């Protein structure tokens, strides 16, 4: 089944043609350069750029796959969660396309598609497994009991891990997207130099909190500025990265042990983090567990992962019609 998949939940307009786990094309028009000027994504600008780019990106995806609209068996689209104006561009484009082609419309949850990025790269990967999903807007530990069945064991009670990276990077003057640049500049350093906290959570044992760490870095940098002093940026970056990774590893492996998972899957933009990958690899090897994470090109937002999840949504009867709407927030286990 050839699926034309569309992604427009944030600042990347992407269209891919996917057949099962094979990506026939995957075109991404990124808006990063424009949002960089503002230090973060400006939702209004994002929607406008999606509206401008989507037709051309779609044409290019078909050209790259050497296919035409009439070869498509279904149209899939990210409908939630994300920036509402940005999502609406993709959803409306997908509705019109599915209607005109007379093929099924498949709504895909953004976080489910981040997990599915792993199916493209690892043909042997099948649920059940334990997933740590870390992105700019979400941090969740979930049991993936089947392709469309999720059980949330824990998640952030405030900021996402990516948000913590992005905001701390920004206050140290690093360009957007902060997480990527923080990871690049972080040195192997004395991570005890700055006493940055591990925020505590009083909710579930697999929950996270990152806002206290973010605030501590903001205070550290502002206090230093007021005194005319400079912080050691690479060391602060390394310390933040280490604290975040410590928390992510601790909860994920505790959950894996309690629920007896032998397969761990990392997903989302933050799964590109070098320390996270390295430490998860070492720990999984030590514990005799299998680790899966997406190749860097599928860690960020892209439509190939939407197509990879769409086939499973379709097989589960999850199709949409012309009343499909975009939703800004929606848990991964919504259905
Ligand atoms: O999954 P994603 O592309 O978008 C959302 O769906 O949220 O994730 C974007 C997030 C941003 O916060 C970005 O800074 C972070 O992923 N990120 C990283 C790295 N690469 C991307 N964070 C830490 N280290 C990285 N190497």
CSV table of C-alpha atoms and ligand atoms in Angstrom, one decimal:
chain,number,residue,atom,x,y,z
A,1,UNK,CA,0.0,0.0,0.0
A,2,UNK,CA,1.6,3.3,-1.1
A,3,UNK,CA,0.8,6.0,1.4
A,4,UNK,CA,1.4,9.7,0.8
A,5,UNK,CA,2.2,11.1,4.2
A,6,UNK,CA,2.1,14.7,5.4
A,7,UNK,CA,3.7,16.4,8.4
A,8,UNK,CA,3.3,20.0,9.4
A,9,UNK,CA,3.0,20.0,13.2
A,10,UNK,CA,5.8,22.5,13.9
A,11,UNK,CA,8.4,24.1,11.7
A,12,UNK,CA,9.0,21.4,9.1
A,13,UNK,CA,6.8,21.0,6.0
A,14,UNK,CA,7.3,17.4,4.9
A,15,UNK,CA,5.8,14.9,2.5
A,16,UNK,CA,6.9,11.3,2.0
A,17,UNK,CA,5.8,8.3,0.0
A,18,UNK,CA,6.0,5.2,2.1
A,19,UNK,CA,5.2,1.6,1.3
A,20,UNK,CA,5.1,-0.5,4.5
A,21,UNK,CA,8.6,0.2,6.1
A,22,UNK,CA,10.2,1.4,2.8
A,23,UNK,CA,10.6,5.1,2.3
A,24,UNK,CA,10.2,5.8,-1.5
A,25,UNK,CA,10.8,9.6,-0.9
A,26,UNK,CA,10.9,12.0,2.0
A,27,UNK,CA,11.0,15.7,1.3
A,28,UNK,CA,11.5,18.2,4.1
A,29,UNK,CA,11.3,22.0,3.8
A,30,UNK,CA,12.6,23.4,7.1
A,31,UNK,CA,11.9,26.8,8.5
A,32,UNK,CA,14.7,26.8,11.0
A,33,UNK,CA,16.6,29.7,9.5
A,34,UNK,CA,13.6,32.0,9.7
A,35,UNK,CA,12.7,31.1,13.3
A,36,UNK,CA,16.4,31.4,14.4
A,37,UNK,CA,16.0,35.2,14.3
A,38,UNK,CA,13.4,35.0,17.0
A,39,UNK,CA,15.1,32.3,19.1
A,40,UNK,CA,12.2,29.9,18.8
A,41,UNK,CA,9.3,28.9,16.6
A,42,UNK,CA,6.8,31.8,15.8
A,43,UNK,CA,3.5,29.9,15.3
A,44,UNK,CA,2.0,32.4,12.9
A,45,UNK,CA,5.1,32.4,10.7
A,46,UNK,CA,5.2,28.6,10.8
A,47,UNK,CA,1.6,28.3,9.5
A,48,UNK,CA,2.2,30.8,6.7
A,49,UNK,CA,5.3,29.0,5.5
A,50,UNK,CA,3.5,25.6,5.5
A,51,UNK,CA,0.8,27.1,3.4
A,52,UNK,CA,3.4,28.4,0.9
A,53,UNK,CA,5.5,25.2,0.8
A,54,UNK,CA,3.1,22.3,1.0
A,55,UNK,CA,2.1,21.9,-2.7
A,56,UNK,CA,5.6,22.1,-3.9
A,57,UNK,CA,6.9,19.7,-1.3
A,58,UNK,CA,4.2,17.3,-2.2
A,59,UNK,CA,5.0,17.5,-6.0
A,60,UNK,CA,8.7,17.0,-5.2
A,61,UNK,CA,8.0,13.9,-3.0
A,62,UNK,CA,6.1,12.3,-6.0
A,63,UNK,CA,8.9,13.2,-8.4
A,64,UNK,CA,11.5,11.8,-6.1
A,65,UNK,CA,9.6,8.5,-5.9
A,66,UNK,CA,8.9,8.5,-9.6
A,67,UNK,CA,5.2,8.2,-9.0
A,68,UNK,CA,2.1,10.2,-9.6
A,69,UNK,CA,-1.0,11.0,-7.5
A,70,UNK,CA,-2.9,8.2,-9.1
A,71,UNK,CA,-0.4,5.7,-7.7
A,72,UNK,CA,-1.4,6.6,-4.1
A,73,UNK,CA,-3.5,4.2,-2.1
A,74,UNK,CA,-4.0,6.5,0.9
A,75,UNK,CA,-3.2,9.9,2.3
A,76,UNK,CA,-1.9,10.1,5.9
A,77,UNK,CA,-1.5,13.3,8.0
A,78,UNK,CA,-0.3,14.4,11.4
A,79,UNK,CA,-3.4,15.8,13.1
A,80,UNK,CA,-2.2,16.1,16.7
A,81,UNK,CA,-0.5,17.3,18.8
A,82,UNK,CA,1.3,20.4,17.7
A,83,UNK,CA,0.9,24.0,16.8
A,84,UNK,CA,-2.7,24.3,15.8
A,85,UNK,CA,-2.3,26.7,12.8
A,86,UNK,CA,0.5,24.6,11.5
A,87,UNK,CA,-1.4,21.3,11.8
A,88,UNK,CA,-4.4,22.8,10.1
A,89,UNK,CA,-2.4,23.4,6.9
A,90,UNK,CA,-1.5,19.8,6.6
A,91,UNK,CA,-4.9,18.5,7.7
A,92,UNK,CA,-6.8,20.6,5.2
A,93,UNK,CA,-4.3,19.8,2.4
A,94,UNK,CA,-4.6,16.0,3.2
A,95,UNK,CA,-8.4,16.2,3.3
A,96,UNK,CA,-8.6,17.8,-0.1
A,97,UNK,CA,-6.1,15.4,-1.6
A,98,UNK,CA,-7.8,12.2,-0.2
A,99,UNK,CA,-11.2,13.4,-1.4
A,100,UNK,CA,-10.0,14.3,-4.9
A,101,UNK,CA,-8.1,11.0,-5.2
A,102,UNK,CA,-10.9,8.9,-3.7
A,103,UNK,CA,-8.6,7.2,-1.3
A,104,UNK,CA,-8.7,6.7,2.5
A,105,UNK,CA,-7.5,9.5,4.8
A,106,UNK,CA,-5.4,8.3,7.8
A,107,UNK,CA,-5.0,10.7,10.8
A,108,UNK,CA,-1.7,10.0,12.6
A,109,UNK,CA,-0.7,11.1,16.1
A,110,UNK,CA,2.6,12.9,16.0
A,111,UNK,CA,4.2,11.0,18.9
A,112,UNK,CA,3.2,7.7,17.5
A,113,UNK,CA,4.9,8.6,14.3
A,114,UNK,CA,8.1,9.5,16.2
A,115,UNK,CA,8.1,5.9,17.6
A,116,UNK,CA,7.4,4.6,14.0
A,117,UNK,CA,10.7,6.3,12.8
A,118,UNK,CA,12.3,3.2,14.4
A,119,UNK,CA,10.3,0.8,12.2
A,120,UNK,CA,11.9,2.3,9.1
A,121,UNK,CA,15.4,1.8,10.4
A,122,UNK,CA,14.9,-1.5,12.2
A,123,UNK,CA,12.8,-3.9,10.0
A,124,UNK,CA,12.9,-6.5,12.8
A,125,UNK,CA,11.4,-4.2,15.5
A,126,UNK,CA,7.9,-5.2,16.6
A,127,UNK,CA,5.9,-4.4,19.8
A,128,UNK,CA,5.8,-5.1,22.7
A,129,UNK,CA,8.6,-2.8,23.8
A,130,UNK,CA,9.3,0.0,26.3
A,131,UNK,CA,9.7,3.5,24.7
A,132,UNK,CA,11.3,6.6,26.0
A,133,UNK,CA,9.8,9.4,23.9
A,134,UNK,CA,11.7,12.7,24.2
A,135,UNK,CA,11.0,15.7,22.1
A,136,UNK,CA,10.6,19.4,22.2
A,137,UNK,CA,7.1,19.3,23.6
A,138,UNK,CA,6.9,15.8,25.3
A,139,UNK,CA,8.7,13.5,27.6
A,140,UNK,CA,7.0,10.2,28.1
A,141,UNK,CA,7.8,6.6,29.1
A,142,UNK,CA,5.2,4.3,27.5
A,143,UNK,CA,4.7,0.6,27.0
A,144,UNK,CA,4.0,0.0,23.3
A,145,UNK,CA,2.0,-3.1,23.6
A,146,UNK,CA,1.0,-3.1,20.0
A,147,UNK,CA,1.5,-0.7,17.0
A,148,UNK,CA,-1.6,1.3,18.1
A,149,UNK,CA,-1.8,0.5,21.8
A,150,UNK,CA,0.1,2.5,24.3
A,151,UNK,CA,0.2,2.5,28.1
A,152,UNK,CA,1.8,5.6,29.7
A,153,UNK,CA,3.9,4.8,32.7
A,154,UNK,CA,5.2,8.2,33.3
A,155,UNK,CA,5.9,11.6,31.8
A,156,UNK,CA,7.0,15.1,32.5
A,157,UNK,CA,4.9,17.1,35.0
A,158,UNK,CA,6.1,20.4,33.6
A,159,UNK,CA,8.7,21.1,30.8
A,160,UNK,CA,9.8,18.5,28.2
A,161,UNK,CA,13.4,17.5,28.2
A,162,UNK,CA,13.8,19.3,24.8
A,163,UNK,CA,12.2,22.5,26.2
A,164,UNK,CA,14.8,22.4,29.1
A,165,UNK,CA,17.6,22.1,26.6
A,166,UNK,CA,16.3,24.7,24.3
A,167,UNK,CA,15.6,27.4,27.0
A,168,UNK,CA,18.9,26.8,28.8
A,169,UNK,CA,20.8,27.0,25.5
A,170,UNK,CA,19.0,30.2,24.6
A,171,UNK,CA,19.8,32.0,27.9
A,172,UNK,CA,23.5,31.1,27.3
A,173,UNK,CA,23.3,32.7,23.8
A,174,UNK,CA,23.3,29.6,21.7
A,175,UNK,CA,21.2,29.7,18.5
A,176,UNK,CA,17.9,28.0,17.9
A,177,UNK,CA,17.4,25.0,18.0
A,178,UNK,CA,19.1,25.1,21.4
A,179,UNK,CA,19.2,21.4,22.1
A,180,UNK,CA,21.3,20.5,19.1
A,181,UNK,CA,23.8,23.3,19.8
A,182,UNK,CA,24.0,22.6,23.5
A,183,UNK,CA,24.9,19.0,22.6
A,184,UNK,CA,27.6,20.2,20.2
A,185,UNK,CA,29.2,22.6,22.5
A,186,UNK,CA,29.0,20.5,25.7
A,187,UNK,CA,32.4,19.3,26.8
A,188,UNK,CA,33.4,16.3,28.9
A,189,UNK,CA,33.8,18.3,32.0
A,190,UNK,CA,33.6,18.6,35.7
A,191,UNK,CA,29.8,18.4,36.0
A,192,UNK,CA,30.1,19.2,39.8
A,193,UNK,CA,31.4,22.7,39.1
A,194,UNK,CA,27.9,24.1,39.0
A,195,UNK,CA,25.5,22.7,41.6
A,196,UNK,CA,22.5,22.3,39.3
A,197,UNK,CA,19.6,20.3,40.8
A,198,UNK,CA,17.8,17.1,40.0
A,199,UNK,CA,14.2,18.3,40.4
A,200,UNK,CA,12.0,16.0,42.5
A,201,UNK,CA,8.6,14.8,41.5
A,202,UNK,CA,5.9,13.8,44.0
A,203,UNK,CA,3.6,12.2,41.4
A,204,UNK,CA,4.2,8.8,39.8
A,205,UNK,CA,7.6,7.0,40.2
A,206,UNK,CA,8.3,7.2,36.4
A,207,UNK,CA,7.4,10.9,36.2
A,208,UNK,CA,9.8,13.7,35.4
A,209,UNK,CA,10.3,17.4,36.2
A,210,UNK,CA,12.7,19.5,34.3
A,211,UNK,CA,11.5,23.1,35.0
A,212,UNK,CA,13.6,23.4,38.3
A,213,UNK,CA,16.7,22.6,36.3
A,214,UNK,CA,15.8,25.1,33.6
A,215,UNK,CA,15.2,27.8,36.2
A,216,UNK,CA,18.4,27.0,38.1
A,217,UNK,CA,20.4,27.6,34.8
A,218,UNK,CA,18.5,30.8,34.1
A,219,UNK,CA,19.3,32.1,37.6
A,220,UNK,CA,22.9,31.0,37.3
A,221,UNK,CA,23.4,32.9,34.1
A,222,UNK,CA,21.4,36.0,35.1
A,223,UNK,CA,23.3,36.3,38.5
A,224,UNK,CA,26.6,36.0,36.7
A,225,UNK,CA,25.6,38.6,34.2
A,226,UNK,CA,24.6,41.0,37.0
A,227,UNK,CA,27.9,40.6,38.6
A,228,UNK,CA,29.7,41.1,35.4
A,229,UNK,CA,31.0,37.5,35.5
A,230,UNK,CA,30.9,34.9,32.8
A,231,UNK,CA,29.7,31.3,33.2
A,232,UNK,CA,31.7,28.5,31.6
A,233,UNK,CA,29.1,27.8,28.8
A,234,UNK,CA,30.5,24.4,27.7
A,235,UNK,CA,30.6,23.2,31.3
A,236,UNK,CA,27.0,24.4,32.0
A,237,UNK,CA,25.9,22.6,28.8
A,238,UNK,CA,27.6,19.4,29.8
A,239,UNK,CA,26.1,19.6,33.3
A,240,UNK,CA,22.5,20.2,32.0
A,241,UNK,CA,22.9,17.4,29.5
A,242,UNK,CA,24.2,15.0,32.2
A,243,UNK,CA,21.4,15.9,34.6
A,244,UNK,CA,18.7,15.4,32.0
A,245,UNK,CA,20.3,12.1,30.8
A,246,UNK,CA,20.6,10.8,34.4
A,247,UNK,CA,16.9,11.4,35.0
A,248,UNK,CA,15.9,9.8,31.7
A,249,UNK,CA,18.1,6.7,32.2
A,250,UNK,CA,17.0,6.2,35.8
A,251,UNK,CA,13.3,6.1,35.2
A,252,UNK,CA,13.5,4.2,31.9
A,253,UNK,CA,15.6,1.3,33.3
A,254,UNK,CA,13.6,1.2,36.5
A,255,UNK,CA,10.4,0.8,34.4
A,256,UNK,CA,12.1,-1.8,32.1
A,257,UNK,CA,13.1,-3.8,35.2
A,258,UNK,CA,9.7,-3.6,36.9
A,259,UNK,CA,7.8,-4.6,33.7
A,260,UNK,CA,10.4,-7.0,32.4
A,261,UNK,CA,11.1,-5.3,29.1
A,262,UNK,CA,14.0,-6.6,27.1
A,263,UNK,CA,13.6,-4.1,24.2
A,264,UNK,CA,14.1,-0.4,24.8
A,265,UNK,CA,13.2,2.2,22.0
A,266,UNK,CA,14.2,5.8,22.0
A,267,UNK,CA,12.2,8.3,19.9
A,268,UNK,CA,11.7,12.0,19.3
A,269,UNK,CA,14.1,14.9,18.5
A,270,UNK,CA,16.0,14.6,21.7
A,271,UNK,CA,16.9,10.9,20.9
A,272,UNK,CA,19.5,12.5,18.7
A,273,UNK,CA,21.4,13.6,21.8
A,274,UNK,CA,24.9,12.1,21.8
A,275,UNK,CA,25.2,11.4,25.5
A,276,UNK,CA,21.7,9.9,25.7
A,277,UNK,CA,22.5,7.5,22.9
A,278,UNK,CA,25.9,6.5,24.3
A,279,UNK,CA,24.7,6.0,27.8
A,280,UNK,CA,21.6,4.0,26.8
A,281,UNK,CA,23.8,1.9,24.5
A,282,UNK,CA,26.3,1.1,27.4
A,283,UNK,CA,23.6,0.4,29.9
A,284,UNK,CA,21.6,-1.8,27.6
A,285,UNK,CA,24.7,-3.8,26.8
A,286,UNK,CA,25.4,-4.2,30.5
A,287,UNK,CA,21.9,-5.4,31.2
A,288,UNK,CA,21.6,-7.6,28.1
A,289,UNK,CA,18.8,-5.5,26.6
A,290,UNK,CA,18.3,-4.6,23.0
A,291,UNK,CA,18.3,-0.9,22.2
A,292,UNK,CA,16.7,0.8,19.1
A,293,UNK,CA,16.9,4.4,18.1
A,294,UNK,CA,16.2,6.2,14.8
A,295,UNK,CA,19.0,7.3,12.5
A,296,UNK,CA,19.6,11.1,12.9
A,297,UNK,CA,17.7,11.9,9.7
A,298,UNK,CA,14.5,10.5,11.2
A,299,UNK,CA,14.9,11.9,14.7
A,300,UNK,CA,13.4,15.3,13.9
A,301,UNK,CA,10.0,15.9,12.3
A,302,UNK,CA,9.6,14.2,8.9
A,303,UNK,CA,6.7,12.7,7.0
A,304,UNK,CA,8.4,9.3,6.4
A,305,UNK,CA,7.7,8.4,10.1
A,306,UNK,CA,4.0,9.5,9.6
A,307,UNK,CA,3.7,7.0,6.7
A,308,UNK,CA,5.4,4.2,8.7
A,309,UNK,CA,2.8,4.6,11.5
A,310,UNK,CA,-0.1,5.2,9.1
A,311,UNK,CA,-0.2,1.6,7.8
A,312,UNK,CA,-0.8,0.4,11.3
A,313,UNK,CA,-3.5,3.0,12.0
A,314,UNK,CA,-5.2,2.0,8.8
A,315,UNK,CA,-5.1,-1.8,9.6
A,316,UNK,CA,-6.6,-0.9,13.0
A,317,UNK,CA,-9.5,0.9,11.3
A,318,UNK,CA,-8.4,4.4,12.3
A,319,UNK,CA,-9.4,6.4,9.2
A,320,UNK,CA,-10.8,9.9,9.0
A,321,UNK,CA,-13.2,11.8,6.8
A,322,UNK,CA,-13.9,15.4,5.8
A,323,UNK,CA,-14.7,16.3,9.4
A,324,UNK,CA,-11.2,15.6,10.6
A,325,UNK,CA,-9.8,18.5,12.7
A,326,UNK,CA,-6.4,19.3,14.1
A,327,UNK,CA,-5.9,19.1,17.9
A,328,UNK,CA,-3.1,20.9,19.7
A,329,UNK,CA,-2.9,18.5,22.7
A,330,UNK,CA,-3.8,14.8,22.7
A,331,UNK,CA,-2.3,11.9,24.7
A,332,UNK,CA,-0.6,9.2,22.8
A,333,UNK,CA,-3.1,6.6,24.0
A,334,UNK,CA,-6.1,8.7,22.9
A,335,UNK,CA,-7.8,5.7,21.1
B,1,LIG,O1,10.8,15.7,18.0
B,1,LIG,P1,11.2,17.1,17.6
B,1,LIG,O2,11.8,17.3,16.3
B,1,LIG,O3,10.0,18.1,17.7
B,1,LIG,C1,8.9,17.8,18.5
B,1,LIG,O4,8.0,17.0,18.0
B,1,LIG,O5,8.9,18.4,19.6
B,1,LIG,O6,12.1,17.6,18.8
B,1,LIG,C2,12.7,18.8,18.8
B,1,LIG,C3,13.6,18.9,20.0
B,1,LIG,C4,14.1,20.3,20.3
B,1,LIG,O7,13.9,20.6,21.6
B,1,LIG,C5,15.6,20.1,19.9
B,1,LIG,O8,16.4,21.1,20.6
B,1,LIG,C6,15.8,18.7,20.4
B,1,LIG,O9,14.7,18.0,20.0
B,1,LIG,N1,17.1,18.1,19.9
B,1,LIG,C7,18.1,17.8,20.7
B,1,LIG,C8,19.1,17.3,19.9
B,1,LIG,N2,18.7,17.4,18.6
B,1,LIG,C9,17.4,17.9,18.7
B,1,LIG,N3,18.2,17.9,22.1
B,1,LIG,C10,19.4,17.5,22.6
B,1,LIG,N4,20.4,17.0,21.8
B,1,LIG,C11,20.3,16.9,20.5
B,1,LIG,N5,21.4,16.4,19.8
